[in-house]
N, CA, C and O atoms as a GROMACS GRO file, in nm:
protein
  448
    1UNK      N    1  15.658   8.372   9.082
    1UNK     CA    2  15.659   8.322   8.946
    1UNK      C    3  15.611   8.429   8.850
    1UNK      O    4  15.537   8.520   8.888
    2UNK      N    5  15.654   8.418   8.729
    2UNK     CA    6  15.616   8.511   8.625
    2UNK      C    7  15.475   8.478   8.578
    2UNK      O    8  15.452   8.373   8.517
    3UNK      N    9  15.380   8.568   8.605
    3UNK     CA   10  15.240   8.543   8.570
    3UNK      C   11  15.220   8.534   8.419
    3UNK      O   12  15.123   8.473   8.373
    4UNK      N   13  15.310   8.593   8.343
    4UNK     CA   14  15.300   8.591   8.198
    4UNK      C   15  15.352   8.460   8.138
    4UNK      O   16  15.318   8.426   8.024
    5UNK      N   17  15.434   8.387   8.214
    5UNK     CA   18  15.501   8.269   8.162
    5UNK      C   19  15.514   8.164   8.274
    5UNK      O   20  15.625   8.126   8.310
    6UNK      N   21  15.400   8.116   8.327
    6UNK     CA   22  15.408   8.025   8.442
    6UNK      C   23  15.463   7.888   8.403
    6UNK      O   24  15.441   7.841   8.291
    7UNK      N   25  15.533   7.825   8.495
    7UNK     CA   26  15.583   7.690   8.468
    7UNK      C   27  15.468   7.593   8.445
    7UNK      O   28  15.485   7.493   8.376
    8UNK      N   29  15.353   7.622   8.500
    8UNK     CA   30  15.236   7.534   8.482
    8UNK      C   31  15.182   7.538   8.339
    8UNK      O   32  15.095   7.459   8.304
    9UNK      N   33  15.233   7.630   8.255
    9UNK     CA   34  15.194   7.632   8.114
    9UNK      C   35  15.258   7.514   8.040
    9UNK      O   36  15.217   7.480   7.929
   10UNK      N   37  15.358   7.452   8.102
   10UNK     CA   38  15.423   7.335   8.044
   10UNK      C   39  15.344   7.211   8.084
   10UNK      O   40  15.313   7.191   8.201
   11UNK      N   41  15.312   7.130   7.986
   11UNK     CA   42  15.238   7.006   8.008
   11UNK      C   43  15.300   6.926   8.122
   11UNK      O   44  15.423   6.914   8.131
   12UNK      N   45  15.216   6.871   8.208
   12UNK     CA   46  15.253   6.782   8.319
   12UNK      C   47  15.304   6.854   8.444
   12UNK      O   48  15.329   6.788   8.545
   13UNK      N   49  15.319   6.984   8.442
   13UNK     CA   50  15.366   7.054   8.561
   13UNK      C   51  15.246   7.117   8.629
   13UNK      O   52  15.179   7.205   8.574
   14UNK      N   53  15.220   7.070   8.750
   14UNK     CA   54  15.106   7.118   8.827
   14UNK      C   55  15.147   7.213   8.937
   14UNK      O   56  15.264   7.250   8.948
   15UNK      N   57  15.051   7.253   9.018
   15UNK     CA   58  15.076   7.352   9.122
   15UNK      C   59  15.180   7.309   9.226
   15UNK      O   60  15.260   7.392   9.269
   16UNK      N   61  15.180   7.184   9.265
   16UNK     CA   62  15.277   7.139   9.367
   16UNK      C   63  15.420   7.149   9.315
   16UNK      O   64  15.508   7.201   9.383
   17UNK      N   65  15.442   7.100   9.194
   17UNK     CA   66  15.577   7.107   9.139
   17UNK      C   67  15.613   7.253   9.107
   17UNK      O   68  15.730   7.291   9.120
   18UNK      N   69  15.517   7.332   9.068
   18UNK     CA   70  15.543   7.475   9.043
   18UNK      C   71  15.588   7.544   9.171
   18UNK      O   72  15.678   7.628   9.167
   19UNK      N   73  15.527   7.510   9.283
   19UNK     CA   74  15.567   7.568   9.411
   19UNK      C   75  15.710   7.528   9.447
   19UNK      O   76  15.787   7.609   9.498
   20UNK      N   77  15.744   7.402   9.420
   20UNK     CA   78  15.881   7.357   9.445
   20UNK      C   79  15.980   7.433   9.357
   20UNK      O   80  16.089   7.469   9.402
   21UNK      N   81  15.942   7.458   9.234
   21UNK     CA   82  16.029   7.533   9.144
   21UNK      C   83  16.045   7.677   9.190
   21UNK      O   84  16.154   7.733   9.183
   22UNK      N   85  15.937   7.735   9.236
   22UNK     CA   86  15.944   7.873   9.286
   22UNK      C   87  16.041   7.882   9.404
   22UNK      O   88  16.121   7.975   9.412
   23UNK      N   89  16.033   7.784   9.496
   23UNK     CA   90  16.127   7.781   9.610
   23UNK      C   91  16.271   7.765   9.563
   23UNK      O   92  16.365   7.812   9.628
   24UNK      N   93  16.288   7.699   9.449
   24UNK     CA   94  16.422   7.676   9.394
   24UNK      C   95  16.471   7.791   9.308
   24UNK      O   96  16.582   7.786   9.254
   25UNK      N   97  16.390   7.896   9.294
   25UNK     CA   98  16.430   8.012   9.216
   25UNK      C   99  16.408   7.997   9.066
   25UNK      O  100  16.477   8.061   8.986
   26UNK      N  101  16.313   7.913   9.029
   26UNK     CA  102  16.281   7.895   8.888
   26UNK      C  103  16.148   7.967   8.864
   26UNK      O  104  16.042   7.912   8.892
   27UNK      N  105  16.154   8.092   8.813
   27UNK     CA  106  16.035   8.177   8.812
   27UNK      C  107  15.940   8.161   8.695
   27UNK      O  108  15.827   8.211   8.700
   28UNK      N  109  15.984   8.092   8.590
   28UNK     CA  110  15.901   8.090   8.469
   28UNK      C  111  15.928   7.967   8.384
   28UNK      O  112  16.027   7.896   8.404
   29UNK      N  113  15.839   7.944   8.289
   29UNK     CA  114  15.858   7.835   8.193
   29UNK      C  115  15.983   7.859   8.110
   29UNK      O  116  16.056   7.766   8.079
   30UNK      N  117  16.007   7.984   8.074
   30UNK     CA  118  16.126   8.017   7.996
   30UNK      C  119  16.253   7.984   8.074
   30UNK      O  120  16.346   7.926   8.018
   31UNK      N  121  16.255   8.019   8.201
   31UNK     CA  122  16.372   7.989   8.285
   31UNK      C  123  16.390   7.839   8.299
   31UNK      O  124  16.503   7.789   8.294
   32UNK      N  125  16.282   7.765   8.317
   32UNK     CA  126  16.289   7.620   8.330
   32UNK      C  127  16.343   7.558   8.202
   32UNK      O  128  16.431   7.471   8.207
   33UNK      N  129  16.293   7.600   8.088
   33UNK     CA  130  16.342   7.546   7.961
   33UNK      C  131  16.491   7.576   7.942
   33UNK      O  132  16.566   7.491   7.894
   34UNK      N  133  16.533   7.696   7.981
   34UNK     CA  134  16.674   7.734   7.968
   34UNK      C  135  16.764   7.650   8.058
   34UNK      O  136  16.876   7.615   8.019
   35UNK      N  137  16.717   7.617   8.178
   35UNK     CA  138  16.796   7.537   8.272
   35UNK      C  139  16.805   7.392   8.229
   35UNK      O  140  16.910   7.329   8.239
   36UNK      N  141  16.694   7.339   8.181
   36UNK     CA  142  16.687   7.197   8.152
   36UNK      C  143  16.645   7.120   8.276
   36UNK      O  144  16.652   7.171   8.388
   37UNK      N  145  16.603   6.998   8.255
   37UNK     CA  146  16.546   6.917   8.363
   37UNK      C  147  16.647   6.884   8.472
   37UNK      O  148  16.614   6.894   8.590
   38UNK      N  149  16.769   6.847   8.436
   38UNK     CA  150  16.866   6.807   8.538
   38UNK      C  151  16.903   6.923   8.630
   38UNK      O  152  16.901   6.908   8.752
   39UNK      N  153  16.936   7.036   8.573
   39UNK     CA  154  16.974   7.153   8.655
   39UNK      C  155  16.855   7.199   8.740
   39UNK      O  156  16.872   7.237   8.856
   40UNK      N  157  16.736   7.198   8.682
   40UNK     CA  158  16.618   7.239   8.757
   40UNK      C  159  16.591   7.144   8.874
   40UNK      O  160  16.561   7.188   8.984
   41UNK      N  161  16.602   7.015   8.849
   41UNK     CA  162  16.576   6.919   8.956
   41UNK      C  163  16.681   6.930   9.065
   41UNK      O  164  16.649   6.919   9.183
   42UNK      N  165  16.805   6.951   9.028
   42UNK     CA  166  16.911   6.970   9.127
   42UNK      C  167  16.882   7.093   9.213
   42UNK      O  168  16.898   7.089   9.335
   43UNK      N  169  16.840   7.201   9.150
   43UNK     CA  170  16.804   7.322   9.225
   43UNK      C  171  16.687   7.296   9.319
   43UNK      O  172  16.685   7.345   9.432
   44UNK      N  173  16.591   7.217   9.273
   44UNK     CA  174  16.476   7.184   9.357
   44UNK      C  175  16.520   7.102   9.479
   44UNK      O  176  16.474   7.128   9.591
   45UNK      N  177  16.607   7.004   9.459
   45UNK     CA  178  16.656   6.925   9.572
   45UNK      C  179  16.734   7.012   9.670
   45UNK      O  180  16.718   6.998   9.792
   46UNK      N  181  16.816   7.100   9.618
   46UNK     CA  182  16.895   7.188   9.705
   46UNK      C  183  16.808   7.284   9.784
   46UNK      O  184  16.849   7.334   9.889
   47UNK      N  185  16.688   7.310   9.735
   47UNK     CA  186  16.598   7.402   9.807
   47UNK      C  187  16.503   7.327   9.900
   47UNK      O  188  16.415   7.388   9.961
   48UNK      N  189  16.519   7.195   9.912
   48UNK     CA  190  16.441   7.121  10.010
   48UNK      C  191  16.340   7.022   9.955
   48UNK      O  192  16.274   6.953  10.033
   49UNK      N  193  16.324   7.014   9.824
   49UNK     CA  194  16.233   6.915   9.766
   49UNK      C  195  16.286   6.775   9.795
   49UNK      O  196  16.405   6.749   9.778
   50UNK      N  197  16.199   6.687   9.838
   50UNK     CA  198  16.239   6.548   9.862
   50UNK      C  199  16.257   6.477   9.726
   50UNK      O  200  16.178   6.499   9.635
   51UNK      N  201  16.359   6.394   9.713
   51UNK     CA  202  16.382   6.327   9.585
   51UNK      C  203  16.274   6.224   9.555
   51UNK      O  204  16.229   6.150   9.643
   52UNK      N  205  16.235   6.221   9.431
   52UNK     CA  206  16.134   6.124   9.388
   52UNK      C  207  16.156   6.100   9.240
   52UNK      O  208  16.145   6.192   9.159
   53UNK      N  209  16.186   5.976   9.205
   53UNK     CA  210  16.221   5.944   9.067
   53UNK      C  211  16.110   5.979   8.968
   53UNK      O  212  16.138   6.033   8.861
   54UNK      N  213  15.987   5.949   9.002
   54UNK     CA  214  15.878   5.977   8.908
   54UNK      C  215  15.869   6.127   8.880
   54UNK      O  216  15.851   6.167   8.765
   55UNK      N  217  15.880   6.209   8.982
   55UNK     CA  218  15.876   6.355   8.961
   55UNK      C  219  15.989   6.398   8.869
   55UNK      O  220  15.972   6.488   8.786
   56UNK      N  221  16.105   6.334   8.885
   56UNK     CA  222  16.221   6.367   8.800
   56UNK      C  223  16.194   6.333   8.654
   56UNK      O  224  16.215   6.417   8.566
   57UNK      N  225  16.148   6.210   8.627
   57UNK     CA  226  16.129   6.177   8.485
   57UNK      C  227  16.008   6.247   8.427
   57UNK      O  228  16.004   6.273   8.306
   58UNK      N  229  15.908   6.279   8.508
   58UNK     CA  230  15.794   6.358   8.459
   58UNK      C  231  15.843   6.495   8.412
   58UNK      O  232  15.795   6.547   8.311
   59UNK      N  233  15.938   6.553   8.484
   59UNK     CA  234  15.994   6.682   8.444
   59UNK      C  235  16.062   6.669   8.308
   59UNK      O  236  16.046   6.756   8.222
   60UNK      N  237  16.136   6.562   8.287
   60UNK     CA  238  16.198   6.540   8.156
   60UNK      C  239  16.092   6.529   8.047
   60UNK      O  240  16.105   6.591   7.941
   61UNK      N  241  15.988   6.451   8.072
   61UNK     CA  242  15.883   6.434   7.972
   61UNK      C  243  15.813   6.568   7.946
   61UNK      O  244  15.781   6.600   7.831
   62UNK      N  245  15.790   6.644   8.051
   62UNK     CA  246  15.724   6.774   8.037
   62UNK      C  247  15.802   6.866   7.944
   62UNK      O  248  15.744   6.929   7.855
   63UNK      N  249  15.932   6.872   7.964
   63UNK     CA  250  16.013   6.962   7.882
   63UNK      C  251  16.026   6.913   7.737
   63UNK      O  252  16.066   6.989   7.649
   64UNK      N  253  15.991   6.789   7.714
   64UNK     CA  254  15.990   6.736   7.577
   64UNK      C  255  15.849   6.739   7.517
   64UNK      O  256  15.830   6.702   7.401
   65UNK      N  257  15.750   6.783   7.596
   65UNK     CA  258  15.613   6.789   7.547
   65UNK      C  259  15.549   6.652   7.533
   65UNK      O  260  15.456   6.633   7.454
   66UNK      N  261  15.599   6.556   7.611
   66UNK     CA  262  15.550   6.418   7.603
   66UNK      C  263  15.459   6.388   7.722
   66UNK      O  264  15.469   6.454   7.825
   67UNK      N  265  15.372   6.287   7.708
   67UNK     CA  266  15.292   6.246   7.824
   67UNK      C  267  15.384   6.200   7.937
   67UNK      O  268  15.491   6.146   7.912
   68UNK      N  269  15.341   6.223   8.059
   68UNK     CA  270  15.426   6.192   8.175
   68UNK      C  271  15.463   6.044   8.181
   68UNK      O  272  15.571   6.010   8.229
   69UNK      N  273  15.375   5.957   8.132
   69UNK     CA  274  15.399   5.813   8.144
   69UNK      C  275  15.461   5.753   8.017
   69UNK      O  276  15.453   5.632   7.995
   70UNK      N  277  15.520   5.836   7.935
   70UNK     CA  278  15.580   5.793   7.810
   70UNK      C  279  15.722   5.740   7.828
   70UNK      O  280  15.782   5.688   7.733
   71UNK      N  281  15.776   5.753   7.946
   71UNK     CA  282  15.914   5.713   7.973
   71UNK      C  283  15.918   5.564   8.006
   71UNK      O  284  15.857   5.518   8.103
   72UNK      N  285  15.991   5.488   7.924
   72UNK     CA  286  15.994   5.343   7.941
   72UNK      C  287  16.130   5.287   7.903
   72UNK      O  288  16.212   5.355   7.842
   73UNK      N  289  16.151   5.162   7.939
   73UNK     CA  290  16.266   5.085   7.893
   73UNK      C  291  16.400   5.148   7.919
   73UNK      O  292  16.428   5.196   8.029
   74UNK      N  293  16.484   5.147   7.816
   74UNK     CA  294  16.622   5.196   7.828
   74UNK      C  295  16.625   5.345   7.864
   74UNK      O  296  16.712   5.389   7.939
   75UNK      N  297  16.532   5.421   7.810
   75UNK     CA  298  16.527   5.564   7.843
   75UNK      C  299  16.503   5.583   7.992
   75UNK      O  300  16.568   5.666   8.056
   76UNK      N  301  16.411   5.507   8.048
   76UNK     CA  302  16.380   5.516   8.190
   76UNK      C  303  16.500   5.472   8.274
   76UNK      O  304  16.529   5.533   8.377
   77UNK      N  305  16.567   5.368   8.232
   77UNK     CA  306  16.685   5.320   8.304
   77UNK      C  307  16.796   5.426   8.303
   77UNK      O  308  16.862   5.447   8.404
   78UNK      N  309  16.815   5.491   8.189
   78UNK     CA  310  16.917   5.596   8.180
   78UNK      C  311  16.881   5.714   8.269
   78UNK      O  312  16.968   5.772   8.336
   79UNK      N  313  16.752   5.751   8.271
   79UNK     CA  314  16.709   5.860   8.358
   79UNK      C  315  16.726   5.821   8.505
   79UNK      O  316  16.758   5.906   8.588
   80UNK      N  317  16.703   5.694   8.538
   80UNK     CA  318  16.720   5.650   8.677
   80UNK      C  319  16.865   5.668   8.720
   80UNK      O  320  16.891   5.712   8.832
   81UNK      N  321  16.959   5.635   8.633
   81UNK     CA  322  17.101   5.652   8.666
   81UNK      C  323  17.134   5.800   8.686
   81UNK      O  324  17.208   5.834   8.778
   82UNK      N  325  17.079   5.886   8.602
   82UNK     CA  326  17.102   6.031   8.617
   82UNK      C  327  17.038   6.082   8.745
   82UNK      O  328  17.097   6.164   8.815
   83UNK      N  329  16.916   6.034   8.776
   83UNK     CA  330  16.848   6.074   8.900
   83UNK      C  331  16.933   6.038   9.021
   83UNK      O  332  16.952   6.120   9.110
   84UNK      N  333  16.984   5.915   9.024
   84UNK     CA  334  17.068   5.872   9.136
   84UNK      C  335  17.194   5.958   9.148
   84UNK      O  336  17.236   5.991   9.259
   85UNK      N  337  17.252   5.995   9.035
   85UNK     CA  338  17.371   6.081   9.036
   85UNK      C  339  17.338   6.220   9.090
   85UNK      O  340  17.413   6.276   9.170
   86UNK      N  341  17.226   6.275   9.046
   86UNK     CA  342  17.185   6.409   9.094
   86UNK      C  343  17.157   6.404   9.244
   86UNK      O  344  17.199   6.492   9.318
   87UNK      N  345  17.087   6.301   9.287
   87UNK     CA  346  17.059   6.284   9.430
   87UNK      C  347  17.189   6.275   9.508
   87UNK      O  348  17.200   6.331   9.617
   88UNK      N  349  17.287   6.206   9.452
   88UNK     CA  350  17.418   6.193   9.517
   88UNK      C  351  17.492   6.325   9.528
   88UNK      O  352  17.567   6.346   9.623
   89UNK      N  353  17.471   6.415   9.431
   89UNK     CA  354  17.535   6.548   9.436
   89UNK      C  355  17.488   6.628   9.556
   89UNK      O  356  17.564   6.704   9.615
   90UNK      N  357  17.362   6.611   9.591
   90UNK     CA  358  17.304   6.689   9.700
   90UNK      C  359  17.348   6.631   9.834
   90UNK      O  360  17.382   6.706   9.926
   91UNK      N  361  17.346   6.499   9.845
   91UNK     CA  362  17.385   6.434   9.970
   91UNK      C  363  17.289   6.470  10.083
   91UNK      O  364  17.235   6.581  10.088
   92UNK      N  365  17.268   6.377  10.170
   92UNK     CA  366  17.185   6.402  10.288
   92UNK      C  367  17.036   6.409  10.260
   92UNK      O  368  16.959   6.432  10.353
   93UNK      N  369  16.992   6.388  10.137
   93UNK     CA  370  16.849   6.390  10.111
   93UNK      C  371  16.792   6.254  10.145
   93UNK      O  372  16.857   6.151  10.127
   94UNK      N  373  16.670   6.256  10.194
   94UNK     CA  374  16.605   6.130  10.228
   94UNK      C  375  16.556   6.061  10.103
   94UNK      O  376  16.548   6.121   9.996
   95UNK      N  377  16.523   5.938  10.118
   95UNK     CA  378  16.469   5.862  10.006
   95UNK      C  379  16.520   5.720  10.012
   95UNK      O  380  16.639   5.696  10.032
   96UNK      N  381  16.433   5.628   9.995
   96UNK     CA  382  16.466   5.488   9.996
   96UNK      C  383  16.465   5.440   9.852
   96UNK      O  384  16.359   5.415   9.795
   97UNK      N  385  16.584   5.427   9.793
   97UNK     CA  386  16.594   5.395   9.651
   97UNK      C  387  16.530   5.260   9.618
   97UNK      O  388  16.463   5.248   9.516
   98UNK      N  389  16.549   5.160   9.702
   98UNK     CA  390  16.490   5.029   9.676
   98UNK      C  391  16.338   5.037   9.676
   98UNK      O  392  16.272   4.981   9.589
   99UNK      N  393  16.284   5.106   9.775
   99UNK     CA  394  16.139   5.121   9.782
   99UNK      C  395  16.088   5.199   9.662
   99UNK      O  396  15.986   5.164   9.604
  100UNK      N  397  16.159   5.307   9.624
  100UNK     CA  398  16.118   5.384   9.507
  100UNK      C  399  16.115   5.297   9.382
  100UNK      O  400  16.023   5.310   9.301
  101UNK      N  401  16.213   5.209   9.365
  101UNK     CA  402  16.216   5.124   9.246
  101UNK      C  403  16.095   5.030   9.243
  101UNK      O  404  16.034   5.010   9.138
  102UNK      N  405  16.062   4.972   9.358
  102UNK     CA  406  15.946   4.882   9.364
  102UNK      C  407  15.818   4.958   9.334
  102UNK      O  408  15.735   4.912   9.254
  103UNK      N  409  15.801   5.073   9.397
  103UNK     CA  410  15.681   5.153   9.373
  103UNK      C  411  15.674   5.200   9.229
  103UNK      O  412  15.566   5.209   9.171
  104UNK      N  413  15.789   5.230   9.171
  104UNK     CA  414  15.793   5.270   9.031
  104UNK      C  415  15.746   5.156   8.941
  104UNK      O  416  15.675   5.179   8.843
  105UNK      N  417  15.787   5.034   8.974
  105UNK     CA  418  15.748   4.919   8.893
  105UNK      C  419  15.597   4.900   8.890
  105UNK      O  420  15.542   4.856   8.788
  106UNK      N  421  15.528   4.933   8.999
  106UNK     CA  422  15.384   4.916   9.002
  106UNK      C  423  15.309   5.045   8.968
  106UNK      O  424  15.186   5.049   8.970
  107UNK      N  425  15.385   5.150   8.936
  107UNK     CA  426  15.324   5.274   8.887
  107UNK      C  427  15.279   5.371   8.992
  107UNK      O  428  15.201   5.462   8.964
  108UNK      N  429  15.330   5.354   9.113
  108UNK     CA  430  15.299   5.451   9.218
  108UNK      C  431  15.429   5.509   9.268
  108UNK      O  432  15.536   5.475   9.217
  109UNK      N  433  15.422   5.595   9.365
  109UNK     CA  434  15.543   5.655   9.420
  109UNK      C  435  15.531   5.678   9.568
  109UNK      O  436  15.425   5.657   9.627
  110UNK      N  437  15.638   5.721   9.627
  110UNK     CA  438  15.639   5.745   9.771
  110UNK      C  439  15.541   5.853   9.811
  110UNK      O  440  15.476   5.843   9.916
  111UNK      N  441  15.528   5.957   9.729
  111UNK     CA  442  15.440   6.070   9.764
  111UNK      C  443  15.331   6.081   9.661
  111UNK      O  444  15.354   6.132   9.551
  112UNK      N  445  15.216   6.037   9.693
  112UNK     CA  446  15.100   6.047   9.604
  112UNK      C  447  14.991   6.116   9.677
  112UNK      O  448  14.883   6.137   9.621
   0.00000   0.00000   0.00000
C-alpha cells in the first residue's frame, strides 16, 4: 500500500479491509476512489475475500464520507441488489444470502 495515501485514511476502512484491498491490488485511497465501490469490491471478491453485504455497503458509505450505519431503506435495498449481482459475477463464492439478510436485520454479520 502507498504509505502516503493509505486506504485507511478513508473513514470506516480499517486494517482488515485494507489488507483485503491490498490483496486485490488496490494500493491507495486515491486508487480506491478512482475505482469506486463496486469495482473495488468485485476485485476484492476475485482475490479471495468472502462476500459480506455489510462490508460492501460500508465501503459505499466510506467513499461518500458517511457513517457506516447510515445506509437504510430504499438505498440499502438497492445496494443489496447490486451486491447480489456483483457476487453473481464472481460465481463460486461462499455465502448464505438468507442468513446474511437475517443477520443484517439485527445489525450483525457473518464475520464479526
